[in-house]
mmCIF file of C-alpha atoms and ligand atoms in Angstrom:
data_model
loop_
_atom_site.group_PDB
_atom_site.id
_atom_site.type_symbol
_atom_site.label_atom_id
_atom_site.label_comp_id
_atom_site.label_asym_id
_atom_site.label_seq_id
_atom_site.Cartn_x
_atom_site.Cartn_y
_atom_site.Cartn_z
ATOM 1 C CA MET A 13 -5.924 37.602 51.904
ATOM 2 C CA LYS A 14 -8.947 39.097 50.242
ATOM 3 C CA LEU A 15 -8.446 39.639 46.537
ATOM 4 C CA ASP A 16 -9.153 42.960 44.892
ATOM 5 C CA ARG A 17 -10.726 42.964 41.462
ATOM 6 C CA LYS A 18 -9.136 46.238 40.318
ATOM 7 C CA GLU A 19 -5.667 45.233 41.435
ATOM 8 C CA ILE A 20 -5.962 41.963 39.579
ATOM 9 C CA LEU A 21 -7.127 43.721 36.455
ATOM 10 C CA LYS A 22 -4.126 46.056 36.661
ATOM 11 C CA ALA A 23 -1.751 43.136 37.164
ATOM 12 C CA LEU A 24 -3.193 41.296 34.175
ATOM 13 C CA GLU A 25 -1.777 44.078 31.995
ATOM 14 C CA THR A 26 1.605 42.401 32.358
ATOM 15 C CA ILE A 27 0.362 39.310 30.535
ATOM 16 C CA SER A 28 0.171 38.923 26.811
ATOM 17 C CA VAL A 29 -0.760 35.984 24.646
ATOM 18 C CA ALA A 30 0.957 34.886 21.436
ATOM 19 C CA GLY A 31 -1.158 35.875 18.491
ATOM 20 C CA GLU A 32 -3.239 38.396 20.403
ATOM 21 C CA GLY A 33 -1.010 41.418 19.926
ATOM 22 C CA LYS A 34 -1.227 43.718 22.959
ATOM 23 C CA ASN A 35 -1.549 42.654 26.584
ATOM 24 C CA ILE A 36 -4.708 40.750 27.429
ATOM 25 C CA VAL A 37 -6.426 43.723 29.075
ATOM 26 C CA GLU A 38 -5.667 46.158 26.294
ATOM 27 C CA SER A 39 -6.560 43.669 23.549
ATOM 28 C CA GLY A 40 -9.965 43.171 25.133
ATOM 29 C CA ALA A 41 -9.296 39.494 25.784
ATOM 30 C CA VAL A 42 -10.158 39.915 29.468
ATOM 31 C CA LYS A 43 -13.934 40.069 29.522
ATOM 32 C CA ASN A 44 -14.535 39.953 33.227
ATOM 33 C CA VAL A 45 -12.810 39.606 36.589
ATOM 34 C CA VAL A 46 -14.831 38.643 39.632
ATOM 35 C CA THR A 47 -13.489 38.119 43.148
ATOM 36 C CA PHE A 48 -15.080 36.470 46.161
ATOM 37 C CA GLY A 49 -12.747 36.590 49.145
ATOM 38 C CA GLU A 50 -9.771 34.470 48.162
ATOM 39 C CA GLU A 51 -11.315 33.290 44.939
ATOM 40 C CA ALA A 52 -10.927 34.955 41.559
ATOM 41 C CA VAL A 53 -12.743 34.106 38.353
ATOM 42 C CA ILE A 54 -11.340 35.478 35.106
ATOM 43 C CA ASP A 55 -13.204 35.262 31.814
ATOM 44 C CA LEU A 56 -11.001 35.398 28.731
ATOM 45 C CA VAL A 57 -11.878 35.424 25.058
ATOM 46 C CA LEU A 58 -9.025 34.464 22.737
ATOM 47 C CA THR A 59 -8.910 34.311 18.974
ATOM 48 C CA THR A 60 -6.581 31.361 18.748
ATOM 49 C CA PRO A 61 -7.770 27.795 19.152
ATOM 50 C CA ALA A 62 -4.251 26.547 19.939
ATOM 51 C CA MET A 63 -4.462 24.557 23.120
ATOM 52 C CA HIS A 64 -0.953 25.395 24.284
ATOM 53 C CA ILE A 65 -1.664 29.103 24.052
ATOM 54 C CA LYS A 66 -4.816 28.735 26.097
ATOM 55 C CA LYS A 67 -2.951 26.631 28.591
ATOM 56 C CA ARG A 68 -0.122 29.142 28.837
ATOM 57 C CA ALA A 69 -2.529 32.032 29.353
ATOM 58 C CA GLU A 70 -4.219 30.127 32.146
ATOM 59 C CA ASP A 71 -0.919 29.184 33.781
ATOM 60 C CA ASP A 72 0.426 32.734 33.534
ATOM 61 C CA ILE A 73 -2.668 34.187 35.164
ATOM 62 C CA ARG A 74 -2.691 31.652 37.958
ATOM 63 C CA LYS A 75 1.018 32.149 38.620
ATOM 64 C CA LEU A 76 0.661 35.921 38.639
ATOM 65 C CA ILE A 77 -2.145 35.904 41.182
ATOM 66 C CA HIS A 78 -0.403 33.389 43.398
ATOM 67 C CA GLU A 79 2.882 35.277 43.369
ATOM 68 C CA LYS A 80 1.551 38.796 43.541
ATOM 69 C CA PHE A 81 -1.507 38.500 45.778
ATOM 70 C CA SER A 82 -1.895 35.245 47.604
ATOM 71 C CA PRO A 83 -0.300 31.828 47.240
ATOM 72 C CA ASP A 84 -3.539 30.282 48.484
ATOM 73 C CA ALA A 85 -5.844 32.093 46.091
ATOM 74 C CA LYS A 86 -8.323 29.930 44.224
ATOM 75 C CA VAL A 87 -8.113 30.982 40.607
ATOM 76 C CA LYS A 88 -10.534 29.963 37.910
ATOM 77 C CA VAL A 89 -9.876 30.978 34.317
ATOM 78 C CA ASN A 90 -12.668 30.498 31.797
ATOM 79 C CA ILE A 91 -11.420 30.682 28.227
ATOM 80 C CA LYS A 92 -13.666 31.001 25.256
ATOM 81 C CA VAL A 93 -12.292 30.918 21.744
ATOM 82 C CA GLU A 94 -13.743 33.149 19.106
ATOM 83 C CA ALA A 95 -11.867 32.457 15.905
ATOM 84 C CA PRO A 96 -11.327 35.472 13.661
ATOM 85 C CA GLU A 97 -11.775 33.420 10.518
ATOM 86 C CA LYS A 98 -14.015 30.566 9.638
ATOM 87 C CA ALA A 99 -11.077 28.385 8.671
ATOM 88 C CA ASN A 100 -9.967 28.281 12.257
ATOM 89 C CA GLU A 101 -13.159 26.596 13.304
ATOM 90 C CA ILE A 102 -12.149 23.584 11.273
ATOM 91 C CA LYS A 103 -8.638 23.778 12.622
ATOM 92 C CA GLY A 104 -9.789 22.879 16.108
ATOM 93 C CA LYS A 105 -11.762 19.912 14.836
ATOM 94 C CA ALA A 106 -9.878 16.645 15.036
ATOM 95 C CA ILE A 107 -10.584 14.183 12.235
ATOM 96 C CA PRO A 108 -12.176 11.064 13.682
ATOM 97 C CA GLY A 109 -9.870 8.077 13.437
ATOM 98 C CA ILE A 110 -6.744 10.042 12.514
ATOM 99 C CA LYS A 111 -4.516 10.454 15.511
ATOM 100 C CA ASN A 112 -1.664 12.531 14.190
ATOM 101 C CA ILE A 113 -1.270 14.571 11.047
ATOM 102 C CA ILE A 114 2.315 15.403 10.222
ATOM 103 C CA ALA A 115 3.135 17.872 7.496
ATOM 104 C CA VAL A 116 6.417 17.278 5.692
ATOM 105 C CA ALA A 117 7.696 20.530 4.276
ATOM 106 C CA SER A 118 10.737 22.074 2.670
ATOM 107 C CA GLY A 119 11.417 25.616 1.734
ATOM 108 C CA LYS A 120 13.104 24.615 -1.498
ATOM 109 C CA GLY A 121 12.029 22.045 -4.081
ATOM 110 C CA GLY A 122 14.177 19.043 -4.961
ATOM 111 C CA VAL A 123 15.696 18.600 -1.510
ATOM 112 C CA GLY A 124 14.125 15.177 -1.095
ATOM 113 C CA LYS A 125 10.911 16.016 0.736
ATOM 114 C CA SER A 126 8.911 13.335 -1.063
ATOM 115 C CA THR A 127 11.676 10.762 -0.743
ATOM 116 C CA VAL A 128 11.804 11.380 2.997
ATOM 117 C CA THR A 129 7.993 11.245 3.293
ATOM 118 C CA ALA A 130 7.807 7.906 1.477
ATOM 119 C CA ASN A 131 10.586 6.368 3.558
ATOM 120 C CA LEU A 132 9.163 7.675 6.829
ATOM 121 C CA ALA A 133 5.791 6.198 5.851
ATOM 122 C CA VAL A 134 7.063 2.689 5.104
ATOM 123 C CA THR A 135 9.227 2.727 8.232
ATOM 124 C CA LEU A 136 6.283 3.743 10.428
ATOM 125 C CA ALA A 137 4.269 0.931 8.830
ATOM 126 C CA LYS A 138 7.081 -1.544 9.524
ATOM 127 C CA MET A 139 7.050 -0.429 13.162
ATOM 128 C CA GLY A 140 3.426 -1.466 13.305
ATOM 129 C CA PHE A 141 1.657 1.872 12.991
ATOM 130 C CA SER A 142 -1.215 2.413 10.630
ATOM 131 C CA VAL A 143 -0.068 5.022 8.175
ATOM 132 C CA GLY A 144 -1.493 7.158 5.406
ATOM 133 C CA VAL A 145 0.211 9.543 3.018
ATOM 134 C CA LEU A 146 -1.541 12.485 1.479
ATOM 135 C CA ASP A 147 0.435 13.793 -1.458
ATOM 136 C CA ALA A 148 -0.470 17.448 -1.507
ATOM 137 C CA ASP A 149 2.290 18.570 -3.834
ATOM 138 C CA ILE A 150 0.190 20.189 -6.520
ATOM 139 C CA TYR A 151 3.304 21.213 -8.427
ATOM 140 C CA GLY A 152 4.837 17.771 -8.612
ATOM 141 C CA PRO A 153 2.935 14.896 -7.015
ATOM 142 C CA SER A 154 5.391 12.005 -6.718
ATOM 143 C CA MET A 155 3.820 9.456 -4.374
ATOM 144 C CA PRO A 156 2.195 7.494 -7.243
ATOM 145 C CA ILE A 157 5.665 6.818 -8.727
ATOM 146 C CA MET A 158 7.450 6.303 -5.415
ATOM 147 C CA PHE A 159 4.855 3.712 -4.349
ATOM 148 C CA ASP A 160 4.534 2.136 -7.781
ATOM 149 C CA VAL A 161 0.830 2.935 -8.107
ATOM 150 C CA GLU A 162 0.967 5.335 -11.025
ATOM 151 C CA THR A 163 -2.017 3.931 -12.850
ATOM 152 C CA ALA A 164 -4.186 3.462 -9.775
ATOM 153 C CA LYS A 165 -7.511 5.248 -9.553
ATOM 154 C CA PRO A 166 -9.210 5.508 -6.174
ATOM 155 C CA ILE A 167 -12.730 4.104 -6.130
ATOM 156 C CA SER A 168 -15.564 5.452 -4.068
ATOM 157 C CA VAL A 169 -17.089 3.409 -1.274
ATOM 158 C CA MET A 170 -20.116 3.920 0.921
ATOM 159 C CA VAL A 171 -19.324 4.608 4.557
ATOM 160 C CA ASP A 172 -22.274 5.227 6.873
ATOM 161 C CA GLY A 173 -24.442 6.189 3.941
ATOM 162 C CA LYS A 174 -21.879 8.629 2.540
ATOM 163 C CA SER A 175 -19.784 8.098 -0.524
ATOM 164 C CA LYS A 176 -16.061 8.296 0.274
ATOM 165 C CA MET A 177 -12.841 8.037 -1.668
ATOM 166 C CA LYS A 178 -10.874 4.905 -0.891
ATOM 167 C CA PRO A 179 -7.094 5.444 -0.617
ATOM 168 C CA ILE A 180 -4.821 3.196 -2.674
ATOM 169 C CA GLU A 181 -2.715 0.833 -0.605
ATOM 170 C CA SER A 182 0.918 -0.010 -1.276
ATOM 171 C CA TYR A 183 3.551 -1.447 1.090
ATOM 172 C CA GLU A 184 0.952 -1.212 3.876
ATOM 173 C CA VAL A 185 0.608 2.531 3.423
ATOM 174 C CA LYS A 186 -2.670 4.144 2.381
ATOM 175 C CA ILE A 187 -2.144 6.798 -0.244
ATOM 176 C CA LEU A 188 -4.102 9.583 -1.817
ATOM 177 C CA SER A 189 -2.405 11.895 -4.257
ATOM 178 C CA ILE A 190 -3.447 14.833 -6.290
ATOM 179 C CA GLY A 191 -1.612 12.879 -9.015
ATOM 180 C CA PHE A 192 -4.401 10.253 -9.086
ATOM 181 C CA PHE A 193 -6.771 12.889 -10.406
ATOM 182 C CA THR A 194 -4.632 14.585 -13.055
ATOM 183 C CA ALA A 195 -2.797 13.240 -16.081
ATOM 184 C CA PRO A 196 0.962 13.022 -15.397
ATOM 185 C CA SER A 197 1.755 15.263 -18.343
ATOM 186 C CA GLN A 198 -0.658 17.910 -17.223
ATOM 187 C CA ALA A 199 1.060 20.744 -15.394
ATOM 188 C CA VAL A 200 -1.253 21.571 -12.550
ATOM 189 C CA ILE A 201 -1.174 25.112 -11.415
ATOM 190 C CA TRP A 202 -3.949 25.279 -8.884
ATOM 191 C CA ARG A 203 -4.892 28.365 -7.069
ATOM 192 C CA GLY A 204 -4.736 28.244 -3.277
ATOM 193 C CA PRO A 205 -8.466 27.910 -2.562
ATOM 194 C CA MET A 206 -8.899 25.264 -5.262
ATOM 195 C CA ALA A 207 -6.001 23.235 -4.001
ATOM 196 C CA SER A 208 -7.085 23.435 -0.404
ATOM 197 C CA LYS A 209 -10.602 22.400 -1.389
ATOM 198 C CA ALA A 210 -9.297 19.339 -3.216
ATOM 199 C CA LEU A 211 -7.041 18.492 -0.302
ATOM 200 C CA ASN A 212 -9.816 18.951 2.207
ATOM 201 C CA GLN A 213 -11.872 16.448 0.240
ATOM 202 C CA MET A 214 -8.996 14.018 0.243
ATOM 203 C CA ILE A 215 -8.881 14.260 4.006
ATOM 204 C CA PHE A 216 -12.441 14.705 5.163
ATOM 205 C CA ASP A 217 -14.231 12.766 2.403
ATOM 206 C CA ALA A 218 -11.835 9.839 2.249
ATOM 207 C CA ASP A 219 -12.131 6.482 3.902
ATOM 208 C CA TRP A 220 -8.805 6.521 5.747
ATOM 209 C CA GLY A 221 -10.081 4.304 8.529
ATOM 210 C CA ASP A 222 -8.048 4.458 11.740
ATOM 211 C CA LEU A 223 -4.615 5.971 11.274
ATOM 212 C CA ASP A 224 -1.859 6.534 13.792
ATOM 213 C CA PHE A 225 -0.131 8.862 11.349
ATOM 214 C CA LEU A 226 -1.180 10.734 8.260
ATOM 215 C CA LEU A 227 1.851 12.278 6.551
ATOM 216 C CA ILE A 228 1.230 15.167 4.209
ATOM 217 C CA ASP A 229 3.782 15.807 1.477
ATOM 218 C CA LEU A 230 3.335 19.565 1.132
ATOM 219 C CA PRO A 231 4.275 21.557 -1.950
ATOM 220 C CA PRO A 232 7.695 23.243 -1.618
ATOM 221 C CA GLY A 233 7.806 26.836 -0.501
ATOM 222 C CA THR A 234 5.935 29.021 1.924
ATOM 223 C CA GLY A 235 3.112 30.541 -0.078
ATOM 224 C CA ASP A 236 -0.632 31.088 0.104
ATOM 225 C CA ILE A 237 -1.265 27.434 -0.628
ATOM 226 C CA HIS A 238 0.453 26.506 2.619
ATOM 227 C CA LEU A 239 -1.602 29.027 4.512
ATOM 228 C CA SER A 240 -4.867 27.645 3.235
ATOM 229 C CA ILE A 241 -3.852 24.029 3.776
ATOM 230 C CA MET A 242 -2.583 24.633 7.255
ATOM 231 C CA GLN A 243 -5.429 26.776 8.434
ATOM 232 C CA SER A 244 -8.004 24.229 7.394
ATOM 233 C CA LEU A 245 -6.415 21.131 8.919
ATOM 234 C CA PRO A 246 -5.716 20.060 12.476
ATOM 235 C CA ILE A 247 -1.982 19.474 11.938
ATOM 236 C CA THR A 248 -0.155 17.886 14.851
ATOM 237 C CA GLY A 249 3.288 19.013 13.812
ATOM 238 C CA ALA A 250 5.609 19.718 10.932
ATOM 239 C CA VAL A 251 8.856 18.139 9.815
ATOM 240 C CA VAL A 252 11.116 20.307 7.680
ATOM 241 C CA VAL A 253 13.518 18.696 5.201
ATOM 242 C CA SER A 254 16.627 20.508 4.017
ATOM 243 C CA THR A 255 19.950 19.758 2.421
ATOM 244 C CA PRO A 256 23.025 21.271 4.100
ATOM 245 C CA GLN A 257 23.354 23.791 1.271
ATOM 246 C CA ALA A 258 23.042 27.499 2.102
ATOM 247 C CA VAL A 259 20.225 28.209 -0.383
ATOM 248 C CA ALA A 260 18.197 25.288 0.920
ATOM 249 C CA LEU A 261 18.846 26.278 4.520
ATOM 250 C CA ALA A 262 17.664 29.830 3.953
ATOM 251 C CA ASP A 263 14.390 28.471 2.596
ATOM 252 C CA ALA A 264 14.094 25.876 5.354
ATOM 253 C CA LYS A 265 14.414 28.698 7.847
ATOM 254 C CA LYS A 266 11.506 30.471 6.176
ATOM 255 C CA GLY A 267 9.560 27.232 6.378
ATOM 256 C CA VAL A 268 10.173 26.920 10.098
ATOM 257 C CA SER A 269 9.153 30.525 10.709
ATOM 258 C CA MET A 270 6.013 29.992 8.674
ATOM 259 C CA PHE A 271 4.912 27.142 10.942
ATOM 260 C CA MET A 272 5.797 29.091 14.042
ATOM 261 C CA SER A 273 4.037 32.255 12.929
ATOM 262 C CA ASP A 274 1.008 33.328 14.937
ATOM 263 C CA SER A 275 -1.380 32.763 12.060
ATOM 264 C CA ILE A 276 -0.319 29.153 11.458
ATOM 265 C CA ASN A 277 1.045 28.088 14.786
ATOM 266 C CA VAL A 278 1.940 24.480 14.036
ATOM 267 C CA PRO A 279 4.638 22.974 16.275
ATOM 268 C CA VAL A 280 7.818 22.069 14.405
ATOM 269 C CA LEU A 281 8.747 18.504 15.343
ATOM 270 C CA GLY A 282 12.179 18.983 13.869
ATOM 271 C CA ILE A 283 14.491 19.230 10.877
ATOM 272 C CA ILE A 284 15.813 16.341 8.775
ATOM 273 C CA GLU A 285 19.031 16.821 6.855
ATOM 274 C CA ASN A 286 18.864 15.061 3.500
ATOM 275 C CA MET A 287 21.834 14.470 1.213
ATOM 276 C CA ALA A 288 23.956 15.142 4.288
ATOM 277 C CA TYR A 289 26.991 13.526 2.696
ATOM 278 C CA PHE A 290 27.888 11.125 -0.095
ATOM 279 C CA THR A 291 29.332 7.712 0.617
ATOM 280 C CA PRO A 292 30.501 5.455 -2.212
ATOM 281 C CA GLU A 293 29.281 1.900 -1.738
ATOM 282 C CA GLU A 294 32.833 0.518 -2.069
ATOM 283 C CA LEU A 295 34.293 2.961 0.487
ATOM 284 C CA PRO A 296 31.606 3.115 3.161
ATOM 285 C CA ASP A 297 33.860 4.888 5.671
ATOM 286 C CA ASN A 298 34.517 7.807 3.346
ATOM 287 C CA LYS A 299 32.075 10.638 3.657
ATOM 288 C CA TYR A 300 32.062 13.515 1.226
ATOM 289 C CA TYR A 301 30.236 16.625 2.310
ATOM 290 C CA ILE A 302 29.189 17.756 -1.128
ATOM 291 C CA PHE A 303 26.610 20.305 -0.031
ATOM 292 C CA GLY A 304 28.452 21.431 3.086
ATOM 293 C CA LYS A 305 28.672 19.894 6.500
ATOM 294 C CA GLU A 306 25.940 19.789 9.140
ATOM 295 C CA GLY A 307 24.152 22.855 7.805
ATOM 296 C CA ALA A 308 20.695 21.616 8.726
ATOM 297 C CA LYS A 309 21.906 20.391 12.082
ATOM 298 C CA ASN A 310 23.291 23.832 12.886
ATOM 299 C CA LEU A 311 20.105 25.449 11.660
ATOM 300 C CA ALA A 312 18.073 23.266 14.017
ATOM 301 C CA GLU A 313 20.303 24.392 16.870
ATOM 302 C CA ASP A 314 20.018 28.050 15.883
ATOM 303 C CA LEU A 315 16.245 27.868 15.668
ATOM 304 C CA ASN A 316 16.011 25.772 18.794
ATOM 305 C CA VAL A 317 14.049 22.970 17.148
ATOM 306 C CA PRO A 318 14.933 19.276 17.373
ATOM 307 C CA PHE A 319 17.339 17.764 14.864
ATOM 308 C CA LEU A 320 15.810 14.496 13.683
ATOM 309 C CA GLY A 321 18.752 13.037 11.809
ATOM 310 C CA GLU A 322 20.666 12.888 8.554
ATOM 311 C CA VAL A 323 20.083 10.918 5.379
ATOM 312 C CA PRO A 324 23.162 10.355 3.200
ATOM 313 C CA LEU A 325 23.186 10.807 -0.542
ATOM 314 C CA VAL A 326 22.986 7.218 -1.730
ATOM 315 C CA GLN A 327 22.390 6.033 -5.245
ATOM 316 C CA SER A 328 20.036 3.306 -4.056
ATOM 317 C CA ILE A 329 17.710 5.903 -2.502
ATOM 318 C CA ARG A 330 17.277 7.568 -5.857
ATOM 319 C CA GLU A 331 16.921 4.253 -7.687
ATOM 320 C CA ALA A 332 14.399 2.947 -5.189
ATOM 321 C CA GLY A 333 12.335 6.090 -5.590
ATOM 322 C CA ASP A 334 12.318 5.793 -9.354
ATOM 323 C CA TYR A 335 11.621 2.084 -9.210
ATOM 324 C CA GLY A 336 8.660 2.535 -6.912
ATOM 325 C CA ARG A 337 9.814 0.816 -3.755
ATOM 326 C CA PRO A 338 11.092 3.127 -0.980
ATOM 327 C CA GLY A 339 14.703 2.306 -0.057
ATOM 328 C CA ALA A 340 13.964 1.838 3.628
ATOM 329 C CA LEU A 341 12.126 -1.388 2.745
ATOM 330 C CA GLN A 342 15.449 -2.976 1.783
ATOM 331 C CA SER A 343 16.145 -5.162 4.760
ATOM 332 C CA GLY A 344 19.632 -4.816 6.258
ATOM 333 C CA SER A 345 20.492 -1.737 4.170
ATOM 334 C CA VAL A 346 22.047 1.492 5.381
ATOM 335 C CA VAL A 347 18.928 3.287 4.208
ATOM 336 C CA GLU A 348 16.750 1.115 6.397
ATOM 337 C CA LYS A 349 18.949 1.822 9.403
ATOM 338 C CA VAL A 350 19.055 5.565 8.785
ATOM 339 C CA PHE A 351 15.291 5.819 8.467
ATOM 340 C CA GLU A 352 14.666 3.675 11.509
ATOM 341 C CA GLU A 353 16.558 6.152 13.602
ATOM 342 C CA ILE A 354 14.921 9.212 12.057
ATOM 343 C CA THR A 355 11.444 7.713 12.282
ATOM 344 C CA ARG A 356 11.972 6.860 15.915
ATOM 345 C CA ASN A 357 12.918 10.485 16.529
ATOM 346 C CA VAL A 358 9.832 11.722 14.693
ATOM 347 C CA VAL A 359 7.626 9.450 16.786
ATOM 348 C CA GLN A 360 9.369 10.555 19.975
ATOM 349 C CA GLU A 361 8.935 14.230 19.115
ATOM 350 C CA THR A 362 5.271 13.595 18.349
ATOM 351 C CA VAL A 363 4.864 12.013 21.761
ATOM 352 C CA ASN A 364 6.687 14.942 23.399
ATOM 353 C CA ARG A 365 4.524 17.384 21.517
ATOM 354 C CA ASN A 366 1.329 15.635 22.510
ATOM 355 C CA GLU A 367 2.403 15.569 26.125
ATOM 356 C CA ALA A 368 3.364 19.218 26.165
ATOM 357 C CA LEU A 369 0.366 20.505 24.238
ATOM 358 C CA PRO A 370 -2.635 18.445 25.170
ATOM 359 C CA ALA A 371 -6.000 17.954 23.470
ATOM 360 C CA THR A 372 -7.660 19.943 20.700
ATOM 361 C CA GLU A 373 -5.447 19.883 17.680
ATOM 362 C CA ALA A 374 -4.397 16.289 17.778
ATOM 363 C CA ILE A 375 -5.413 13.249 19.693
ATOM 364 C CA LYS A 376 -2.738 11.757 21.842
ATOM 365 C CA ILE A 377 -1.027 8.579 20.706
ATOM 366 C CA THR A 378 -1.509 6.040 23.422
ATOM 367 C CA THR A 379 0.015 2.988 21.813
ATOM 368 C CA MET A 380 3.623 3.831 22.380
ATOM 369 C CA ALA A 381 4.591 4.887 25.842
ATOM 370 C CA GLY A 382 8.344 5.305 26.029
ATOM 371 C CA CYS A 383 8.509 5.155 22.279
ATOM 372 C CA SER A 384 9.401 1.507 22.022
ATOM 373 C CA ALA A 385 8.422 1.920 18.382
ATOM 374 C CA VAL A 386 6.156 -1.062 18.665
ATOM 375 C CA LYS A 387 2.439 -0.836 18.457
ATOM 376 C CA LYS A 388 0.649 -2.756 21.165
HETATM 377 N N1 ADP B 26 19.274 10.910 0.048
HETATM 378 C C1 ADP B 26 19.159 10.801 -1.276
HETATM 379 N N2 ADP B 26 20.057 10.097 -2.011
HETATM 380 C C2 ADP B 26 19.955 10.014 -3.357
HETATM 381 N N3 ADP B 26 18.999 10.585 -4.075
HETATM 382 C C3 ADP B 26 18.064 11.291 -3.417
HETATM 383 C C4 ADP B 26 18.074 11.442 -1.995
HETATM 384 N N4 ADP B 26 17.003 12.181 -1.640
HETATM 385 C C5 ADP B 26 16.357 12.500 -2.765
HETATM 386 N N5 ADP B 26 16.981 11.970 -3.849
HETATM 387 C C6 ADP B 26 16.602 12.125 -5.257
HETATM 388 O O1 ADP B 26 16.548 13.510 -5.523
HETATM 389 C C7 ADP B 26 15.450 13.832 -6.356
HETATM 390 C C8 ADP B 26 14.537 14.835 -5.671
HETATM 391 O O2 ADP B 26 13.948 14.236 -4.542
HETATM 392 P P1 ADP B 26 12.418 14.430 -4.179
HETATM 393 O O3 ADP B 26 12.142 13.583 -3.009
HETATM 394 O O4 ADP B 26 11.552 14.242 -5.377
HETATM 395 O O5 ADP B 26 12.465 15.955 -3.754
HETATM 396 P P2 ADP B 26 11.290 17.017 -3.421
HETATM 397 O O6 ADP B 26 10.068 16.235 -3.075
HETATM 398 O O7 ADP B 26 11.828 17.805 -2.288
HETATM 399 O O8 ADP B 26 11.121 17.836 -4.636
HETATM 400 C C9 ADP B 26 14.768 12.515 -6.664
HETATM 401 O O9 ADP B 26 15.231 12.033 -7.880
HETATM 402 C C10 ADP B 26 15.214 11.601 -5.541
HETATM 403 O O10 ADP B 26 15.241 10.241 -5.930
HETATM 404 MG MG1 MG B 27 8.266 16.158 -4.098
#
């Protein structure tokens, strides 16, 4: 069947693209439709660099033409991205050597975001991945304490004729923290652009080497700072930490919506429930649901995002954090076991994400087919 340009154009009005507002004809995204017999070429200009959105637009168009006009039609969709803001240009740019950047976020402060980040990092390292942590919590950087490197000062090294900051290494994790550059007593209230500039330097002008995972401990909340950080970095996915408590859950929900919003558009890998219950060491079978039961798990279900697991409230987790040796390093401990399971889920969700949304924003991990949690 011969395809008709005008009919196709009309049919394209039924398609819209996340982040583009109106349908693709009305929004001006469709720049041109050309038909030659059974072949149609559609030129699209989108403002979002997100690969999955481009892919979906292409799939929708192809499906529409096949179903509505001819199942044998040859459809070619050319998509050009014209980012509305400069920041988005950087967003599409993967950082050489860093395969996956995972943002760890929480709506509320004090829910254990940093504790979870530190334990995820050491567990990933134990599994054989190369791991970095970027402590971006400008309100309360805690990686220097949690990794027992409080007095460390990163030195600068020459890499390919450029001077770069060398991350501090502890427990096989490479660390850069905003805390290395400010006195601990100094309350740092950075404005968004300043903070994102400092963080950009810690990512782009640092000698991370090859990393399978770079975890970013974000500041709590959902403010401007998050917008500027997220828009300037190619983040693979976000993990949201919450306690089961209602106030924390409400903020976690805001966090999830922030990542899913059109302007940020970072896939949420899942939710981790911290302080899920208390277990006394002498009565390990007793579980006390101090902050409520399964709140974060239910939230994950409601929001249709993966639930990555629960971390109990354990005194040794707090002590380990204060002492500067993440609890998951304690061989044979409950904490180790808990984090092994959660970390495996995070890795699995990263693999799923990279399979579902190919290319641009993150480079696929290739070392772990089937998520055996072992690096080849
Ligand atoms: N599962 C847990 N069990 C016991 N203490 C915890 C747990 N998670 C966090 N903590 C403690 O709670 C406090 C706040 O945790 P932190 O990771 O600093 O939170 P955030 O980074 O979200 O502000 C810290 O003292 C930490 O040691
Ligand atoms: Mg913290």
